[in-house]
Coordinates of C-alpha atoms in Angstrom, one line a residue:
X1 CA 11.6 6.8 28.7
X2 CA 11.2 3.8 30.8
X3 CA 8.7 2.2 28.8
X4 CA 9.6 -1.7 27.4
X5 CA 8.8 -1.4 23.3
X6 CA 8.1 -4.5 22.0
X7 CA 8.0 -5.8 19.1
X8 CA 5.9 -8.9 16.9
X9 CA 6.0 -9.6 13.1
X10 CA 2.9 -10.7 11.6
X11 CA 2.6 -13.0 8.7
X12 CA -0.2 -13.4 6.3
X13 CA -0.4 -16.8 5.4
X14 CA -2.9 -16.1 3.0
X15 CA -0.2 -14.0 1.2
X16 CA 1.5 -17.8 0.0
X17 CA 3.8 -18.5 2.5
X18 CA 5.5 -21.6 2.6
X19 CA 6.0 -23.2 6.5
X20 CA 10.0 -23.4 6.0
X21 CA 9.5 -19.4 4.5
X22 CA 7.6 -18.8 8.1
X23 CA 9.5 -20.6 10.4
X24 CA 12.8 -18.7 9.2
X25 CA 10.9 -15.3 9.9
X26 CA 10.3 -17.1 13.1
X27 CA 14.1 -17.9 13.9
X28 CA 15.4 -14.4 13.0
X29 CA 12.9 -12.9 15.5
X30 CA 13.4 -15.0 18.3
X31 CA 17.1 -15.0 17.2
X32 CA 17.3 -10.8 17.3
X33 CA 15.0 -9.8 20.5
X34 CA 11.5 -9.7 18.5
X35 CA 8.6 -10.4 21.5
X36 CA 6.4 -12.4 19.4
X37 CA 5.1 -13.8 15.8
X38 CA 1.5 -13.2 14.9
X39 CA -0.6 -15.1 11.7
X40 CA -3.8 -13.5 10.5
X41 CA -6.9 -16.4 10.3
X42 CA -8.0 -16.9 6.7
X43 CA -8.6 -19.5 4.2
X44 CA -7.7 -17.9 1.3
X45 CA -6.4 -14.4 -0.6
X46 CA -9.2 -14.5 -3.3
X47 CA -11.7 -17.4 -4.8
X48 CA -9.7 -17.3 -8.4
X49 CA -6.6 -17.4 -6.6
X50 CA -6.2 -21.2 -7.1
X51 CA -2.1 -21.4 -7.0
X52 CA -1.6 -19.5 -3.8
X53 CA -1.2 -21.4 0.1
X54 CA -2.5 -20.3 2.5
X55 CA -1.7 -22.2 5.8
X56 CA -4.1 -22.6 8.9
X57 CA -3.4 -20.1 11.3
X58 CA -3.6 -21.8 14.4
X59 CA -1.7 -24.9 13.2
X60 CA 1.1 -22.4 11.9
X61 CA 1.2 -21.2 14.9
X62 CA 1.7 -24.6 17.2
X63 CA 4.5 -25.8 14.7
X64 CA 6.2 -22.0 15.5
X65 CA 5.8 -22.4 18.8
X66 CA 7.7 -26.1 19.0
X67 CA 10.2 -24.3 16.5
X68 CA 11.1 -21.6 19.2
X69 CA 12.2 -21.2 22.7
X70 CA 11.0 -18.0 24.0
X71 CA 8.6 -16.1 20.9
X72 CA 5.5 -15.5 22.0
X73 CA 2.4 -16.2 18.9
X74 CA -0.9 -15.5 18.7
X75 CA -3.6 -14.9 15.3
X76 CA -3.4 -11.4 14.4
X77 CA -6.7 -12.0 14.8
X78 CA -8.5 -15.2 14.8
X79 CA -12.1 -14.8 14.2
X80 CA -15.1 -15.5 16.6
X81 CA -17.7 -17.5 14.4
X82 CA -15.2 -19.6 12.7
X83 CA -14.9 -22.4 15.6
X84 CA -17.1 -23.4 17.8
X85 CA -16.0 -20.7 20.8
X86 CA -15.3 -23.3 23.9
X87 CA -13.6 -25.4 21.0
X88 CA -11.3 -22.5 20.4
X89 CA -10.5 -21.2 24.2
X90 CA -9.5 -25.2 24.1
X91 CA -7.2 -25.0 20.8
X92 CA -5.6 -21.4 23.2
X93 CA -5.4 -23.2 26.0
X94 CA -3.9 -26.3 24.8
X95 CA -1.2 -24.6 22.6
X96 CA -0.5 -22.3 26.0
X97 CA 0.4 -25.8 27.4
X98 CA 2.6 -27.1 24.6
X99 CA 4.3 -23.7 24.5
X100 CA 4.9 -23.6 28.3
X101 CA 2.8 -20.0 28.4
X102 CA 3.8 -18.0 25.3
X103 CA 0.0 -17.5 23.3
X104 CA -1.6 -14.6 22.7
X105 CA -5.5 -15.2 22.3
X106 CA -5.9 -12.9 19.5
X107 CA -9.6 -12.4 18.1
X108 CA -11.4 -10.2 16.1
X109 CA -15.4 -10.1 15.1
X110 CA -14.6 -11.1 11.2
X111 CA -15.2 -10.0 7.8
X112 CA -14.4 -12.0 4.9
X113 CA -17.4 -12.5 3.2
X114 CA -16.0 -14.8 1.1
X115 CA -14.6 -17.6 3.6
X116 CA -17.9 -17.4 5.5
X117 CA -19.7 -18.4 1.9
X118 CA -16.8 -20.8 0.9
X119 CA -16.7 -22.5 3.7
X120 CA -20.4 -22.6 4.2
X121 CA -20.7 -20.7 7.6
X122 CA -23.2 -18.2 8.2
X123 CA -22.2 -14.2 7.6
X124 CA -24.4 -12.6 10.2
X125 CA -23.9 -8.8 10.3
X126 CA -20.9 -6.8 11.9
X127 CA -23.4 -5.7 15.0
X128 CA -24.3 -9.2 15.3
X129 CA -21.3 -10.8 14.8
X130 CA -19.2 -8.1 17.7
X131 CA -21.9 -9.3 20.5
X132 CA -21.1 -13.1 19.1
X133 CA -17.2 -12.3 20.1
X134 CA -18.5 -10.7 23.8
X135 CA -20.4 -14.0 24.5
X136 CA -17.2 -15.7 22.8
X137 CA -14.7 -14.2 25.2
X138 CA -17.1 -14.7 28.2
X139 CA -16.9 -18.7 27.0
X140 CA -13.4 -18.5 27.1
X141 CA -12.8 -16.9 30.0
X142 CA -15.0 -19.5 32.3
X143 CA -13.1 -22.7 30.5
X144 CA -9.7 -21.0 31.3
X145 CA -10.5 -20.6 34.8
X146 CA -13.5 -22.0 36.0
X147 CA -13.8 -25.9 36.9
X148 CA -17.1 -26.8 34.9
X149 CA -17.9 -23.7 32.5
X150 CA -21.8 -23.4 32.0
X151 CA -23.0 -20.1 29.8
X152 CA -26.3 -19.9 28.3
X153 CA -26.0 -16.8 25.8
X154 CA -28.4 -15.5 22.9
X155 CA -25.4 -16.7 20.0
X156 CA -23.6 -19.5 22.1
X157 CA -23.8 -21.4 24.8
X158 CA -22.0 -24.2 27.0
X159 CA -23.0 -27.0 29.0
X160 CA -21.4 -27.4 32.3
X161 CA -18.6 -28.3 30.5
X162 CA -15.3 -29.7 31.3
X163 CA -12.0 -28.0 29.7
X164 CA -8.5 -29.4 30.8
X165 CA -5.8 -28.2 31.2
X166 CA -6.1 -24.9 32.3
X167 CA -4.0 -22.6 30.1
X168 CA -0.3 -21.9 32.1
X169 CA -0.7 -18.3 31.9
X170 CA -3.3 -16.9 34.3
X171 CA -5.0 -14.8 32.4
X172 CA -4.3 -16.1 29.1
X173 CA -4.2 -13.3 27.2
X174 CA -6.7 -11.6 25.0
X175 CA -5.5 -9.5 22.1
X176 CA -8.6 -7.7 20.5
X177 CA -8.1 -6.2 17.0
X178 CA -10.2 -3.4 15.9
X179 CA -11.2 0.0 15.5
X180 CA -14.9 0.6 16.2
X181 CA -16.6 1.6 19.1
X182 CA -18.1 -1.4 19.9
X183 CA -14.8 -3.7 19.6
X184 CA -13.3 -1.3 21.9
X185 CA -15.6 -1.7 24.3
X186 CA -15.0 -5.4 24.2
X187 CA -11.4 -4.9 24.8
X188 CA -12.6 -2.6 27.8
X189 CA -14.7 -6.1 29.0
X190 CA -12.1 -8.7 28.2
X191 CA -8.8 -7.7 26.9
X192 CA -5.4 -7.5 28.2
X193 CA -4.1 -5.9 24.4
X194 CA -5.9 -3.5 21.8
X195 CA -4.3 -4.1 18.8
X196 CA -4.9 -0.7 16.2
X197 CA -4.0 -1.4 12.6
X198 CA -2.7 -0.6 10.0
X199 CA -0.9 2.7 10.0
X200 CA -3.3 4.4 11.6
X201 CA -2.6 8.1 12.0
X202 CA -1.1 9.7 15.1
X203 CA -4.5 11.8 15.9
X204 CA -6.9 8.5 15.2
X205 CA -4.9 5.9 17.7
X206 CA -4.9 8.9 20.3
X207 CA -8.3 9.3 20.0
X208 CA -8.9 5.6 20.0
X209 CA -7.3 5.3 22.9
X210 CA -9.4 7.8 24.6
X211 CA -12.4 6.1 24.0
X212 CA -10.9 2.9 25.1
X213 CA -10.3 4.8 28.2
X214 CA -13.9 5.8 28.6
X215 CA -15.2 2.1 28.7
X216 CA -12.6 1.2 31.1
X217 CA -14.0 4.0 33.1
X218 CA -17.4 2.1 32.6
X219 CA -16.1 -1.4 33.1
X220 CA -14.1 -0.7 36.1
X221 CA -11.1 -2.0 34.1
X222 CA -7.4 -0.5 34.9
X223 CA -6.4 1.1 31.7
X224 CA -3.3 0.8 32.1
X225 CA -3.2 -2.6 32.7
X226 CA -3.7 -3.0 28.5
X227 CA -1.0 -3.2 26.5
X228 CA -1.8 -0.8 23.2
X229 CA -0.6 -2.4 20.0
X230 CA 0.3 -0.9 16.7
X231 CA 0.1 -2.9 13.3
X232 CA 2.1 -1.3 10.9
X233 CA 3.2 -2.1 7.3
X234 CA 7.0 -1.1 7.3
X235 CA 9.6 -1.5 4.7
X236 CA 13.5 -0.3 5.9
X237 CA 16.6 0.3 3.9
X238 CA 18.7 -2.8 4.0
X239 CA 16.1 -5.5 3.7
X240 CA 14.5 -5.2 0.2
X241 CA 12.3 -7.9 -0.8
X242 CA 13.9 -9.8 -3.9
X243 CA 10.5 -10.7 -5.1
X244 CA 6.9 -9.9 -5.6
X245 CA 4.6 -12.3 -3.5
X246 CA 2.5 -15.3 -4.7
X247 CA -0.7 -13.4 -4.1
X248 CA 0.2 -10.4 -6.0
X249 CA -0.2 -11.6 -9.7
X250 CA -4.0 -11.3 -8.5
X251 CA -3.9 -8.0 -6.9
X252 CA -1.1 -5.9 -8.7
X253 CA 1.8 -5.6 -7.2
X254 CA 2.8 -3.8 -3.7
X255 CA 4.6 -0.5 -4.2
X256 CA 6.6 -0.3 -0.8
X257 CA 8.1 2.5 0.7
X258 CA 11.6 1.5 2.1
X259 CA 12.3 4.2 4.6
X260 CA 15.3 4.7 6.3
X261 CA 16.1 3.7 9.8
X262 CA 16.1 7.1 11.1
X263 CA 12.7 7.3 9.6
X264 CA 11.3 4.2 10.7
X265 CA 12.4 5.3 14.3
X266 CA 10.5 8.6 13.9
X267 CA 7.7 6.9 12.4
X268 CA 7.4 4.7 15.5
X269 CA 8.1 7.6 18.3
X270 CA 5.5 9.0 16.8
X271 CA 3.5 6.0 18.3
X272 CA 4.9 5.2 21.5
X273 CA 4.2 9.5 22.4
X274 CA 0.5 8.7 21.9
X275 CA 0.4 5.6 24.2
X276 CA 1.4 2.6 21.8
X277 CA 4.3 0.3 23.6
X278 CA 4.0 -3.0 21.2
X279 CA 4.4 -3.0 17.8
X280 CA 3.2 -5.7 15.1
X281 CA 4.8 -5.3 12.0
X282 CA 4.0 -6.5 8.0
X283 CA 7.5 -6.7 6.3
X284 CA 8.2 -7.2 2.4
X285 CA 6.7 -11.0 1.7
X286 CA 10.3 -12.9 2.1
X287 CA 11.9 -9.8 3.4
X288 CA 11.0 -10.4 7.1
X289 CA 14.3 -12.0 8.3
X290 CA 16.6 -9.2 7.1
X291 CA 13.6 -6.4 7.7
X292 CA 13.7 -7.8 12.0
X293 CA 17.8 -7.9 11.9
X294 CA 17.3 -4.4 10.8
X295 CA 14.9 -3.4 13.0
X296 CA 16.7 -4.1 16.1
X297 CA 19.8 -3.3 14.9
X298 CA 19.5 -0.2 13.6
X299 CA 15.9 1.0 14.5
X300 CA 14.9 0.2 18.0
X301 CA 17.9 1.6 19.2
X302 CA 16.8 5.0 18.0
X303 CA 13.6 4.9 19.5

């Protein structure tokens, strides 16, 4: 086929995950040929879920990245509003120095109702909020690679503002998570990754993809310059999880699926033969060491 498959495992720190639990999912992936680690951004599972961590992404993701060698990590996906945005290309850029140029600026628009109230930030609504990640991504593009970054915009702005260092990759980059229109668009405008999750169907991420194509069209972008990412949950034969997860006393717990290898490879051809070449993967909470020995062991061979 030709085409380099690669692989990421995303961890939900909002699912209770302890930093040792993280970091081994970290090791075994950087151990058996995995690309990259991704955390989603939250605060927390639930408001009555009192007893369950849930670790800040982008620190989680520093202490990975001085726990590795070569794993890439990025947020799977940050969101916009919840730093300041030149604050946040800074936190990037920063880490893409202290990793020597393994991050992944993933962001998405945001969602959580609930964070946004706990945590007393404004919940604008979705339209409002996707333009706020345009002007965002804008931001972060100037501090990355312009000297003094000035950008007056209708939700943000900066003031000839100084950001150093520059990050070590040039781009930096962008990982946009989404399926609408209007996030795709903004992949079109800033992106260097689309990230479709979860499980989509075959027919929707084809047709996704086609759309994305049209705004390239529109934004004089080289399509295939983006790398098109598929989150999927996935639980394989071999690497059962020995325990339910903190988080699921307060939402019932998960009834996996634990597919075979043969299956998950079909399950994942399926992908790649509709344009997907990078894969970011949920695993049984605790599972994920065995579930990415497994994986490239057994699975990515077939595929």
């Amino acid at each position: 086929m030709g085409m380099k498959i690669d692989y990421g495992v995303q961890i939900e720190p909002q699912f209770g995950y302890t930093y040792p639990e993280i970091k081994e999912a970290a090791l075994a992936a950087e151990k058996h040929g995995f690309e990259s680690l991704w955390a989603s951004d939250h605060f927390m599972i639930r408001p009555d879920a009192l007893d369950v961590n849930c670790l800040e992404a982008w620190m989680v993701l520093t202490a990975v990245a001085m726990d590795t060698k070569k794993l890439r990590v990025g947020a799977m996906v940050a969101c916009q509003n919840y730093r300041n945005p030149v604050l946040h290309a800074k936190m990037a850029a920063t880490l893409d120095n202290i990793s020597n140029g393994r991050v992944y600026f993933g962001v998405g628009a945001g969602w959580k109702e609930v964070e946004y109230n706990a945590y007393n930030m404004p919940f604008p609504p979705a339209w409002k909020r996707v333009r706020q990640l345009d002007e965002s991504l804008t931001i972060a593009r100037k501090t990355w690679t312009e000297p003094v970054a000035d950008f007056k915009g209708k939700y943000y702005r900066v003031n000839n503002c100084v950001s150093m260092p520059k990050p070590v990759q040039d781009p930096l980059p962008v990982s946009v998570g989404g399926m609408g229109n209007q996030l795709i668009k903004i992949t079109a405008k800033h992106g260097d990754m689309i990230n479709l999750a979860w499980n989509t169907s075959y027919e929707k991420f084809e047709e996704r993809l086609s759309v994305l194509k049209k705004y390239c069209v529109r934004y004089g972008k080289d399509y295939d310059s983006i790398r098109k990412s598929c989150g999927l949950y996935l639980a394989l034969q071999g690497a059962e999880a020995s325990a339910p997860g903190p988080w699921e006393k307060y939402s019932g717990e998960k009834v996996w699926d634990y597919v075979s290898p043969e299956a998950a490879a079909e399950l994942i051809r399926g992908y790649v033969d509709v344009g997907a070449d990078h894969f970011v993967i949920v695993f049984p909470y605790g599972a994920e060491p065995k579930s990415i020995e497994v994986l490239m062991k057994k699975v990515a061979p077939l595929v």
